mmCIF file of C-alpha atoms and ligand atoms in Angstrom:
data_model
loop_
_atom_site.group_PDB
_atom_site.id
_atom_site.type_symbol
_atom_site.label_atom_id
_atom_site.label_comp_id
_atom_site.label_asym_id
_atom_site.label_seq_id
_atom_site.Cartn_x
_atom_site.Cartn_y
_atom_site.Cartn_z
ATOM 1 C CA MET A 1 1.009 0.859 13.282
ATOM 2 C CA LEU A 2 -2.764 -1.431 13.695
ATOM 3 C CA THR A 3 -2.954 -5.303 13.098
ATOM 4 C CA PRO A 4 -5.823 -7.295 12.182
ATOM 5 C CA LEU A 5 -5.501 -8.977 15.177
ATOM 6 C CA GLY A 6 -5.058 -5.904 17.018
ATOM 7 C CA PHE A 7 -8.038 -4.711 15.449
ATOM 8 C CA SER A 8 -9.666 -8.022 16.869
ATOM 9 C CA LEU A 9 -8.359 -7.603 20.589
ATOM 10 C CA LEU A 10 -9.698 -3.641 20.449
ATOM 11 C CA ARG A 11 -13.469 -5.040 20.121
ATOM 12 C CA GLN A 12 -13.357 -7.723 22.519
ATOM 13 C CA LEU A 13 -12.608 -4.232 24.409
ATOM 14 C CA SER A 14 -14.958 -2.115 22.927
ATOM 15 C CA ASP A 15 -17.396 -3.059 25.620
ATOM 16 C CA GLY A 16 -15.968 -0.911 28.063
ATOM 17 C CA ALA A 17 -15.075 -3.751 31.085
ATOM 18 C CA PHE A 18 -11.759 -4.868 31.485
ATOM 19 C CA HIS A 19 -10.082 -7.844 29.909
ATOM 20 C CA SER A 20 -7.450 -9.567 31.691
ATOM 21 C CA GLY A 21 -4.227 -10.199 29.061
ATOM 22 C CA GLU A 22 -3.783 -13.597 29.594
ATOM 23 C CA ASP A 23 -7.352 -14.095 28.639
ATOM 24 C CA LEU A 24 -7.188 -11.806 25.635
ATOM 25 C CA ALA A 25 -3.784 -13.736 25.003
ATOM 26 C CA ALA A 26 -5.632 -16.638 24.704
ATOM 27 C CA THR A 27 -8.754 -15.258 22.792
ATOM 28 C CA VAL A 28 -6.313 -14.565 19.747
ATOM 29 C CA GLY A 29 -4.294 -17.539 20.417
ATOM 30 C CA LEU A 30 -0.592 -14.886 20.970
ATOM 31 C CA THR A 31 1.665 -14.444 24.185
ATOM 32 C CA ARG A 32 0.440 -12.060 27.344
ATOM 33 C CA ALA A 33 3.672 -10.099 25.839
ATOM 34 C CA ARG A 34 2.777 -9.838 22.710
ATOM 35 C CA VAL A 35 -0.910 -8.961 23.193
ATOM 36 C CA SER A 36 0.339 -5.743 25.316
ATOM 37 C CA GLN A 37 2.596 -5.123 22.224
ATOM 38 C CA LEU A 38 -0.076 -4.556 19.943
ATOM 39 C CA LEU A 39 -2.464 -3.783 22.087
ATOM 40 C CA LYS A 40 0.161 -1.001 22.341
ATOM 41 C CA GLN A 41 0.000 -0.144 18.923
ATOM 42 C CA ALA A 42 -3.633 0.513 19.898
ATOM 43 C CA GLU A 43 -2.531 4.284 20.929
ATOM 44 C CA THR A 44 -1.066 5.400 17.690
ATOM 45 C CA ALA A 45 -4.783 5.339 16.648
ATOM 46 C CA GLY A 46 -6.260 7.853 19.332
ATOM 47 C CA LEU A 47 -8.041 5.157 21.772
ATOM 48 C CA ALA A 48 -6.550 5.325 25.463
ATOM 49 C CA LEU A 49 -6.383 1.887 27.436
ATOM 50 C CA GLU A 50 -6.273 1.712 30.234
ATOM 51 C CA ARG A 51 -3.959 -1.271 31.461
ATOM 52 C CA VAL A 52 -4.786 -2.057 35.729
ATOM 53 C CA ARG A 53 -2.415 -4.330 38.192
ATOM 54 C CA GLY A 54 -4.511 -8.208 38.434
ATOM 55 C CA ARG A 55 -7.829 -7.153 36.088
ATOM 56 C CA GLY A 56 -5.926 -6.082 33.179
ATOM 57 C CA TYR A 57 -6.876 -3.675 30.054
ATOM 58 C CA ARG A 58 -10.305 -1.506 29.603
ATOM 59 C CA LEU A 59 -10.544 0.939 26.626
ATOM 60 C CA LEU A 60 -11.366 4.139 28.547
ATOM 61 C CA ALA A 61 -13.387 5.729 25.145
ATOM 62 C CA THR A 62 -14.986 2.822 24.377
ATOM 63 C CA PRO A 63 -15.768 2.595 20.230
ATOM 64 C CA ASP A 64 -18.631 1.281 18.403
ATOM 65 C CA PHE A 65 -17.226 -0.691 15.777
ATOM 66 C CA LEU A 66 -18.081 0.263 12.762
ATOM 67 C CA ASP A 67 -21.194 -2.801 11.192
ATOM 68 C CA PRO A 68 -21.288 -3.471 7.292
ATOM 69 C CA GLU A 69 -24.077 -5.403 8.099
ATOM 70 C CA GLU A 70 -25.841 -2.608 10.775
ATOM 71 C CA VAL A 71 -25.018 0.058 7.521
ATOM 72 C CA ARG A 72 -26.974 -2.451 5.003
ATOM 73 C CA LYS A 73 -29.928 -2.657 8.052
ATOM 74 C CA ALA A 74 -30.433 1.047 8.026
ATOM 75 C CA LEU A 75 -29.849 1.548 3.977
ATOM 76 C CA ARG A 76 -32.669 -0.778 3.415
ATOM 77 C CA LYS A 77 -34.711 0.890 5.976
ATOM 78 C CA LEU A 78 -33.866 4.174 4.579
ATOM 79 C CA GLY A 79 -35.298 2.671 1.001
ATOM 80 C CA VAL A 80 -31.890 2.808 -0.363
ATOM 81 C CA GLN A 81 -31.264 -0.137 -2.552
ATOM 82 C CA VAL A 82 -27.943 -2.120 -1.474
ATOM 83 C CA ALA A 83 -25.946 -5.313 -3.140
ATOM 84 C CA ALA A 84 -25.834 -8.001 -1.686
ATOM 85 C CA ALA A 85 -22.719 -8.481 0.526
ATOM 86 C CA ASP A 86 -20.960 -11.256 -1.727
ATOM 87 C CA ALA A 87 -22.316 -9.241 -5.174
ATOM 88 C CA LYS A 88 -18.797 -8.456 -7.080
ATOM 89 C CA ALA A 89 -18.200 -5.217 -9.603
ATOM 90 C CA PRO A 90 -17.889 -5.999 -12.871
ATOM 91 C CA LEU A 91 -14.697 -6.165 -14.755
ATOM 92 C CA LEU A 92 -14.223 -2.852 -16.631
ATOM 93 C CA PRO A 93 -13.255 -3.499 -20.549
ATOM 94 C CA ALA A 94 -9.746 -2.798 -20.188
ATOM 95 C CA ALA A 95 -9.655 -5.163 -17.626
ATOM 96 C CA ASN A 96 -11.698 -8.472 -19.424
ATOM 97 C CA ASP A 97 -9.697 -7.053 -23.066
ATOM 98 C CA ASP A 98 -8.712 -11.307 -22.693
ATOM 99 C CA ASP A 99 -11.836 -12.752 -21.454
ATOM 100 C CA LEU A 100 -14.128 -13.183 -24.748
ATOM 101 C CA ALA A 101 -16.767 -14.721 -22.743
ATOM 102 C CA LEU A 102 -17.708 -11.173 -21.080
ATOM 103 C CA PRO A 103 -19.741 -8.840 -23.701
ATOM 104 C CA LEU A 104 -17.038 -5.830 -24.029
ATOM 105 C CA GLY A 105 -18.439 -2.258 -23.525
ATOM 106 C CA ALA A 106 -18.683 -0.491 -19.944
ATOM 107 C CA PRO A 107 -21.840 -1.239 -17.731
ATOM 108 C CA PRO A 108 -24.210 0.492 -19.099
ATOM 109 C CA ILE A 109 -24.966 3.644 -16.567
ATOM 110 C CA GLU A 110 -27.677 3.866 -14.171
ATOM 111 C CA PRO A 111 -28.677 7.481 -12.080
ATOM 112 C CA HIS A 112 -29.004 5.236 -8.818
ATOM 113 C CA PRO A 113 -27.177 2.141 -9.002
ATOM 114 C CA ALA A 114 -27.393 -0.227 -5.445
ATOM 115 C CA ILE A 115 -25.075 0.666 -2.999
ATOM 116 C CA SER A 116 -22.672 -1.927 -2.278
ATOM 117 C CA VAL A 117 -21.187 -1.399 1.895
ATOM 118 C CA GLU A 118 -17.435 -2.700 2.374
ATOM 119 C CA VAL A 119 -16.149 -2.172 6.167
ATOM 120 C CA THR A 120 -12.066 -3.135 6.573
ATOM 121 C CA ASP A 121 -9.805 -2.360 9.499
ATOM 122 C CA GLN A 122 -7.514 -0.548 7.572
ATOM 123 C CA VAL A 123 -6.120 0.743 4.814
ATOM 124 C CA ASP A 124 -4.309 3.411 3.318
ATOM 125 C CA SER A 125 -6.953 5.513 2.214
ATOM 126 C CA THR A 126 -10.258 4.806 0.901
ATOM 127 C CA SER A 127 -10.505 7.191 -1.963
ATOM 128 C CA SER A 128 -6.732 6.045 -2.914
ATOM 129 C CA GLU A 129 -8.563 1.724 -2.619
ATOM 130 C CA LEU A 130 -11.208 3.204 -4.698
ATOM 131 C CA LEU A 131 -9.159 4.442 -8.034
ATOM 132 C CA ARG A 132 -6.270 1.513 -7.719
ATOM 133 C CA ARG A 133 -10.217 0.056 -8.633
ATOM 134 C CA ALA A 134 -11.648 1.658 -10.618
ATOM 135 C CA ALA A 135 -8.675 0.997 -13.379
ATOM 136 C CA ARG A 136 -10.276 -2.951 -13.348
ATOM 137 C CA ARG A 137 -13.362 -2.637 -11.616
ATOM 138 C CA ASP A 138 -16.311 -0.498 -11.449
ATOM 139 C CA ILE A 139 -16.971 1.694 -9.095
ATOM 140 C CA HIS A 140 -20.760 3.914 -9.293
ATOM 141 C CA GLY A 141 -22.285 2.926 -5.921
ATOM 142 C CA ALA A 142 -19.486 1.503 -4.262
ATOM 143 C CA LEU A 143 -18.896 3.035 -0.172
ATOM 144 C CA LEU A 144 -15.765 1.916 1.405
ATOM 145 C CA ALA A 145 -15.805 2.141 4.844
ATOM 146 C CA ALA A 146 -12.498 2.149 7.505
ATOM 147 C CA GLU A 147 -11.575 2.258 10.621
ATOM 148 C CA TRP A 148 -8.283 3.890 10.448
ATOM 149 C CA GLN A 149 -6.745 5.217 7.206
ATOM 150 C CA THR A 150 -2.366 4.784 7.509
ATOM 151 C CA ALA A 151 -1.975 7.553 4.824
ATOM 152 C CA GLY A 152 -5.606 10.114 4.945
ATOM 153 C CA ARG A 153 -4.846 12.698 2.477
ATOM 154 C CA GLY A 154 -6.522 15.932 2.828
ATOM 155 C CA ARG A 155 -7.311 18.733 0.060
ATOM 156 C CA ARG A 156 -4.308 20.403 -0.951
ATOM 157 C CA GLY A 157 -1.872 17.560 -0.564
ATOM 158 C CA ARG A 158 -2.569 17.720 3.864
ATOM 159 C CA VAL A 159 -2.943 14.757 5.673
ATOM 160 C CA TRP A 160 -6.551 13.755 6.726
ATOM 161 C CA THR A 161 -6.356 13.274 10.058
ATOM 162 C CA ALA A 162 -8.935 10.901 12.170
ATOM 163 C CA VAL A 163 -8.616 8.113 14.963
ATOM 164 C CA ALA A 164 -10.182 5.022 15.090
ATOM 165 C CA GLY A 165 -13.888 3.999 16.402
ATOM 166 C CA GLY A 166 -13.976 8.064 16.492
ATOM 167 C CA SER A 167 -14.313 9.166 13.025
ATOM 168 C CA LEU A 168 -16.017 8.586 10.377
ATOM 169 C CA THR A 169 -14.016 8.395 6.914
ATOM 170 C CA PHE A 170 -15.176 6.976 4.297
ATOM 171 C CA SER A 171 -15.985 7.793 0.078
ATOM 172 C CA LEU A 172 -18.266 6.581 -2.469
ATOM 173 C CA GLY A 173 -17.779 5.793 -6.625
ATOM 174 C CA TRP A 174 -19.428 7.118 -8.598
ATOM 175 C CA ARG A 175 -19.717 6.902 -12.559
ATOM 176 C CA PHE A 176 -20.943 10.521 -13.941
ATOM 177 C CA GLU A 177 -21.455 10.090 -18.764
ATOM 178 C CA GLN A 178 -20.359 13.779 -18.557
ATOM 179 C CA GLY A 179 -16.550 14.875 -18.448
ATOM 180 C CA ALA A 180 -13.892 17.068 -16.156
ATOM 181 C CA GLY A 181 -16.426 20.317 -17.001
ATOM 182 C CA PHE A 182 -19.213 19.375 -15.679
ATOM 183 C CA VAL A 183 -18.578 17.650 -12.454
ATOM 184 C CA ALA A 184 -16.835 20.384 -11.553
ATOM 185 C CA GLY A 185 -19.434 21.563 -9.035
ATOM 186 C CA LEU A 186 -19.717 18.332 -7.398
ATOM 187 C CA SER A 187 -17.628 18.322 -4.036
ATOM 188 C CA LEU A 188 -20.204 21.561 -3.279
ATOM 189 C CA ALA A 189 -23.362 19.644 -4.159
ATOM 190 C CA VAL A 190 -22.040 16.832 -1.677
ATOM 191 C CA GLY A 191 -20.975 19.049 0.860
ATOM 192 C CA VAL A 192 -24.916 19.406 0.897
ATOM 193 C CA ALA A 193 -25.791 16.531 0.724
ATOM 194 C CA VAL A 194 -23.925 16.247 4.189
ATOM 195 C CA ILE A 195 -25.299 18.826 5.309
ATOM 196 C CA HIS A 196 -29.119 17.541 4.588
ATOM 197 C CA ALA A 197 -27.539 13.892 6.436
ATOM 198 C CA LEU A 198 -26.466 15.363 9.935
ATOM 199 C CA GLU A 199 -29.387 17.478 10.900
ATOM 200 C CA ALA A 200 -31.743 13.805 8.942
ATOM 201 C CA GLU A 201 -29.367 12.359 12.448
ATOM 202 C CA GLY A 202 -30.269 15.346 15.247
ATOM 203 C CA LEU A 203 -27.043 16.890 14.238
ATOM 204 C CA PRO A 204 -27.873 20.572 13.444
ATOM 205 C CA GLY A 205 -25.672 23.616 12.971
ATOM 206 C CA VAL A 206 -22.826 22.608 11.153
ATOM 207 C CA GLU A 207 -22.018 24.979 7.687
ATOM 208 C CA LEU A 208 -19.949 25.219 4.804
ATOM 209 C CA LYS A 209 -16.918 26.519 4.116
ATOM 210 C CA TRP A 210 -15.544 27.097 0.693
ATOM 211 C CA PRO A 211 -14.931 24.833 -1.737
ATOM 212 C CA ASN A 212 -16.216 22.341 0.939
ATOM 213 C CA ASP A 213 -15.053 22.114 4.688
ATOM 214 C CA LEU A 214 -18.030 21.178 7.093
ATOM 215 C CA ILE A 215 -17.996 23.686 9.608
ATOM 216 C CA HIS A 216 -19.207 24.634 13.521
ATOM 217 C CA ARG A 217 -18.702 27.735 14.846
ATOM 218 C CA HIS A 218 -16.470 28.033 12.226
ATOM 219 C CA LEU A 219 -14.128 24.760 13.703
ATOM 220 C CA LYS A 220 -13.689 21.795 11.071
ATOM 221 C CA VAL A 221 -16.001 18.918 11.847
ATOM 222 C CA GLY A 222 -15.286 17.533 7.955
ATOM 223 C CA GLY A 223 -13.929 17.492 5.494
ATOM 224 C CA ILE A 224 -14.431 16.483 1.339
ATOM 225 C CA LEU A 225 -11.852 15.392 -1.723
ATOM 226 C CA VAL A 226 -13.464 14.771 -4.716
ATOM 227 C CA GLU A 227 -11.125 13.482 -7.485
ATOM 228 C CA LEU A 228 -11.334 12.162 -10.815
ATOM 229 C CA ASN A 229 -10.932 9.571 -13.225
ATOM 230 C CA GLY A 230 -11.828 10.695 -17.070
ATOM 231 C CA ASP A 231 -11.100 12.492 -20.010
ATOM 232 C CA ALA A 232 -12.707 16.290 -20.812
ATOM 233 C CA LEU A 233 -15.681 14.558 -22.338
ATOM 234 C CA GLY A 234 -16.918 12.033 -20.420
ATOM 235 C CA PRO A 235 -17.350 9.923 -19.281
ATOM 236 C CA SER A 236 -15.955 10.071 -15.868
ATOM 237 C CA THR A 237 -15.357 8.444 -12.387
ATOM 238 C CA VAL A 238 -15.927 10.626 -9.892
ATOM 239 C CA VAL A 239 -14.276 8.642 -6.334
ATOM 240 C CA VAL A 240 -16.569 11.656 -3.092
ATOM 241 C CA GLY A 241 -14.049 10.972 -0.026
ATOM 242 C CA VAL A 242 -15.838 11.997 3.348
ATOM 243 C CA GLY A 243 -14.551 12.184 7.050
ATOM 244 C CA LEU A 244 -15.653 13.605 9.675
ATOM 245 C CA ASN A 245 -14.295 14.073 12.815
ATOM 246 C CA VAL A 246 -17.054 11.816 15.803
ATOM 247 C CA ARG A 247 -15.615 11.898 18.590
ATOM 248 C CA LEU A 248 -11.937 12.729 18.762
ATOM 249 C CA PRO A 249 -9.877 12.924 21.957
ATOM 250 C CA THR A 250 -8.744 16.030 23.164
ATOM 251 C CA ALA A 251 -5.056 15.900 22.378
ATOM 252 C CA MET A 252 -5.923 15.029 19.224
ATOM 253 C CA LYS A 253 -7.536 18.021 18.936
ATOM 254 C CA ARG A 254 -4.431 19.951 19.929
ATOM 255 C CA ASP A 255 -2.306 18.195 17.843
ATOM 256 C CA ILE A 256 -4.026 18.903 14.533
ATOM 257 C CA PRO A 257 -3.117 21.852 12.988
ATOM 258 C CA GLN A 258 -5.835 24.568 12.765
ATOM 259 C CA PRO A 259 -8.538 24.648 14.692
ATOM 260 C CA VAL A 260 -10.788 21.353 15.028
ATOM 261 C CA SER A 261 -14.207 20.417 16.541
ATOM 262 C CA ASP A 262 -16.633 17.168 16.411
ATOM 263 C CA LEU A 263 -20.057 16.236 15.778
ATOM 264 C CA THR A 264 -20.305 15.527 19.411
ATOM 265 C CA ALA A 265 -19.654 18.777 19.906
ATOM 266 C CA VAL A 266 -22.676 19.773 17.911
ATOM 267 C CA ALA A 267 -24.909 17.576 18.989
ATOM 268 C CA GLY A 268 -24.424 18.601 22.665
ATOM 269 C CA ARG A 269 -23.825 17.850 25.704
ATOM 270 C CA GLY A 270 -26.330 15.081 27.429
ATOM 271 C CA ALA A 271 -27.584 14.327 23.867
ATOM 272 C CA PRO A 272 -26.827 9.955 23.132
ATOM 273 C CA PRO A 273 -23.606 8.980 21.507
ATOM 274 C CA ILE A 274 -23.626 9.261 17.498
ATOM 275 C CA ASP A 275 -24.870 5.840 16.106
ATOM 276 C CA ARG A 276 -21.577 5.821 13.308
ATOM 277 C CA ASN A 277 -23.257 2.844 11.469
ATOM 278 C CA ARG A 278 -26.653 4.571 11.242
ATOM 279 C CA LEU A 279 -24.872 7.928 10.797
ATOM 280 C CA LEU A 280 -22.913 6.043 8.193
ATOM 281 C CA ALA A 281 -25.434 5.540 6.027
ATOM 282 C CA ARG A 282 -27.536 7.968 6.041
ATOM 283 C CA LEU A 283 -24.552 9.898 4.899
ATOM 284 C CA ALA A 284 -24.356 7.204 1.979
ATOM 285 C CA ALA A 285 -28.120 8.204 1.007
ATOM 286 C CA GLU A 286 -28.069 11.388 0.930
ATOM 287 C CA LEU A 287 -25.069 11.685 -0.576
ATOM 288 C CA ALA A 288 -26.318 8.577 -3.544
ATOM 289 C CA ALA A 289 -29.511 10.539 -3.878
ATOM 290 C CA SER A 290 -27.750 13.979 -4.343
ATOM 291 C CA LEU A 291 -25.153 12.486 -6.856
ATOM 292 C CA SER A 292 -28.664 10.848 -9.285
ATOM 293 C CA THR A 293 -29.840 14.210 -9.069
ATOM 294 C CA TYR A 294 -26.273 15.471 -10.222
ATOM 295 C CA ALA A 295 -26.009 14.027 -12.770
ATOM 296 C CA GLN A 296 -29.237 14.448 -14.465
ATOM 297 C CA HIS A 297 -28.973 18.692 -13.085
ATOM 298 C CA GLY A 298 -25.387 19.838 -12.690
ATOM 299 C CA PHE A 299 -24.845 22.314 -9.351
ATOM 300 C CA ALA A 300 -27.925 24.453 -10.687
ATOM 301 C CA PRO A 301 -30.315 22.276 -8.062
ATOM 302 C CA PHE A 302 -27.748 22.845 -5.236
ATOM 303 C CA ALA A 303 -26.094 25.992 -5.854
ATOM 304 C CA ALA A 304 -29.171 28.442 -3.681
ATOM 305 C CA GLU A 305 -29.550 26.043 -0.881
ATOM 306 C CA TRP A 306 -24.938 25.894 -0.914
ATOM 307 C CA GLN A 307 -25.117 29.666 -0.436
ATOM 308 C CA ARG A 308 -27.614 29.484 1.842
ATOM 309 C CA ARG A 309 -26.209 26.863 3.694
ATOM 310 C CA HIS A 310 -22.250 29.097 3.156
ATOM 311 C CA ALA A 311 -20.988 30.779 7.069
ATOM 312 C CA TYR A 312 -19.413 33.086 4.882
ATOM 313 C CA GLN A 313 -21.931 33.986 2.638
ATOM 314 C CA GLY A 314 -22.136 38.302 2.484
ATOM 315 C CA LYS A 315 -19.246 38.344 4.848
ATOM 316 C CA PRO A 316 -15.738 39.869 4.150
ATOM 317 C CA VAL A 317 -13.277 37.940 3.804
ATOM 318 C CA LYS A 318 -9.102 36.719 2.694
ATOM 319 C CA LEU A 319 -8.732 34.094 0.246
ATOM 320 C CA LEU A 320 -5.291 33.314 -0.042
ATOM 321 C CA LEU A 321 -3.633 32.214 -3.381
ATOM 322 C CA PRO A 322 -1.412 29.778 -4.683
ATOM 323 C CA ASP A 323 1.229 31.361 -5.207
ATOM 324 C CA GLY A 324 1.300 33.406 -1.898
ATOM 325 C CA ALA A 325 -0.350 36.578 -2.699
ATOM 326 C CA SER A 326 -3.637 37.273 -0.861
ATOM 327 C CA VAL A 327 -6.948 38.750 -2.205
ATOM 328 C CA LYS A 328 -9.564 40.508 -0.222
ATOM 329 C CA GLY A 329 -13.696 40.926 -0.501
ATOM 330 C CA THR A 330 -17.135 40.294 0.347
ATOM 331 C CA VAL A 331 -18.414 36.855 -0.913
ATOM 332 C CA ALA A 332 -21.256 37.123 -3.337
ATOM 333 C CA GLY A 333 -22.000 33.653 -4.022
ATOM 334 C CA VAL A 334 -20.921 30.544 -5.402
ATOM 335 C CA ASP A 335 -21.541 30.150 -10.046
ATOM 336 C CA SER A 336 -22.677 27.377 -12.110
ATOM 337 C CA THR A 337 -19.010 26.069 -11.713
ATOM 338 C CA GLY A 338 -19.059 25.607 -7.554
ATOM 339 C CA ALA A 339 -16.460 28.840 -8.571
ATOM 340 C CA LEU A 340 -17.053 30.792 -5.568
ATOM 341 C CA VAL A 341 -17.584 35.560 -6.570
ATOM 342 C CA LEU A 342 -16.457 37.310 -4.832
ATOM 343 C CA ALA A 343 -17.542 41.143 -4.783
ATOM 344 C CA ASP A 344 -14.488 44.451 -4.300
ATOM 345 C CA GLY A 345 -17.115 47.193 -4.448
ATOM 346 C CA PRO A 346 -18.715 47.214 -8.100
ATOM 347 C CA ARG A 347 -16.015 44.643 -9.449
ATOM 348 C CA ARG A 348 -16.775 41.247 -9.610
ATOM 349 C CA ALA A 349 -13.832 37.971 -9.357
ATOM 350 C CA ARG A 350 -14.290 34.530 -9.695
ATOM 351 C CA PHE A 351 -12.493 31.632 -7.737
ATOM 352 C CA LEU A 352 -11.811 28.045 -8.680
ATOM 353 C CA ALA A 353 -11.414 26.580 -5.804
ATOM 354 C CA GLY A 354 -7.882 24.339 -6.848
ATOM 355 C CA GLU A 355 -5.352 25.293 -4.802
ATOM 356 C CA ILE A 356 -6.971 28.705 -2.373
ATOM 357 C CA SER A 357 -7.799 28.680 0.420
ATOM 358 C CA LEU A 358 -11.005 30.517 2.323
ATOM 359 C CA ARG A 359 -10.043 32.790 5.578
ATOM 360 C CA ARG A 360 -12.019 35.354 7.341
ATOM 361 C CA ALA A 361 -11.502 38.987 7.147
HETATM 362 C C1 LIG B 19 -10.219 17.665 3.393
HETATM 363 O O1 LIG B 19 -11.300 18.878 4.449
HETATM 364 O O2 LIG B 19 -9.574 18.657 3.506
HETATM 365 C C2 LIG B 19 -10.517 16.489 2.948
HETATM 366 C C3 LIG B 19 -10.527 15.798 3.281
HETATM 367 C C4 LIG B 19 -11.168 13.968 3.099
HETATM 368 C C5 LIG B 19 -10.864 13.340 3.640
HETATM 369 C C6 LIG B 19 -11.242 11.798 3.535
HETATM 370 S S1 LIG B 19 -11.270 10.604 4.659
HETATM 371 C C7 LIG B 19 -11.973 9.606 3.751
HETATM 372 C C8 LIG B 19 -11.516 9.344 2.479
HETATM 373 N N1 LIG B 19 -10.166 8.966 2.202
HETATM 374 C C9 LIG B 19 -8.496 10.075 1.587
HETATM 375 O O3 LIG B 19 -8.252 9.706 1.995
HETATM 376 N N2 LIG B 19 -9.727 11.233 2.551
HETATM 377 C C10 LIG B 19 -11.082 11.643 2.661
#
């Protein structure tokens, strides 16, 4: 587990130069032995360190750590309204009950709220954290990114693996007037928004795999997890979680139990390194715009593009069902709720994302 002190050491090492154990120890006020211990933990976060006698430590691949101010600046450049760094989200009525000075009733749902940007070194999961906060505070427009998730979650109860400094793991909170049925297709709309953001940052060629994997040449480069808090009739609070592999060490790619790639491979040889702050800002801007559109019109404006971007549109596939059975067919498209429509001769069948997994047939 990386501690805040471990992160402050990594930030010093992020220039790629050698730093002696003595210098590092002096800046954090610890012994050299403790520094060495803390840096060993960096390896658990996927960072490769070199130690050379007489010269000290250096990071082999230098991460550009996320900087919330850089993200805010980039968002403003994109014309997005950004909340002040120290702005506090309003308490929700349930948390206000004993505070008569505050007005009752949830804050009105703005179509496009100012985005509040927060970057944390470490958290169990950015989505779990926003869901916890949602019980007390309004998380409409709250963007939370983490360098390192200790319990990152993927779809279908899977673990989401990332590397500190080499991934983007973030969540965005949003409120909708409508309920669960209305937001059923939201995770697919998010996929389209992420692809737009990647293209705008010079990363073309990423496709979708139903329901919301982001793939490049059939290898997974990212995933989306949309979670909902609320009842069937609404309003509902949604947490959109996005994980992207920006630059994964080869050893980590081998350890992940499915074929994966990263955005550095998408960019291609000789491309400049990916600026994670700018990419995060672009993603937040595209997501905010798409979530506002979705709030007004639902999935309909995204459906045709989603199908165009689907790597398996019109192709033969196999669906693995939760009971272990599988269904074969040709992908006819998605319906207005984001369900996959599979054709088998003249027959059509709809499948809801849930626990289903799609494979190439
Ligand atoms: C998947 O493809 O299985 C979805 C992966 C979603 C991962 C992101 S990373 C940020 C957010 N926090 C989490 O714990 N999960 C999502």
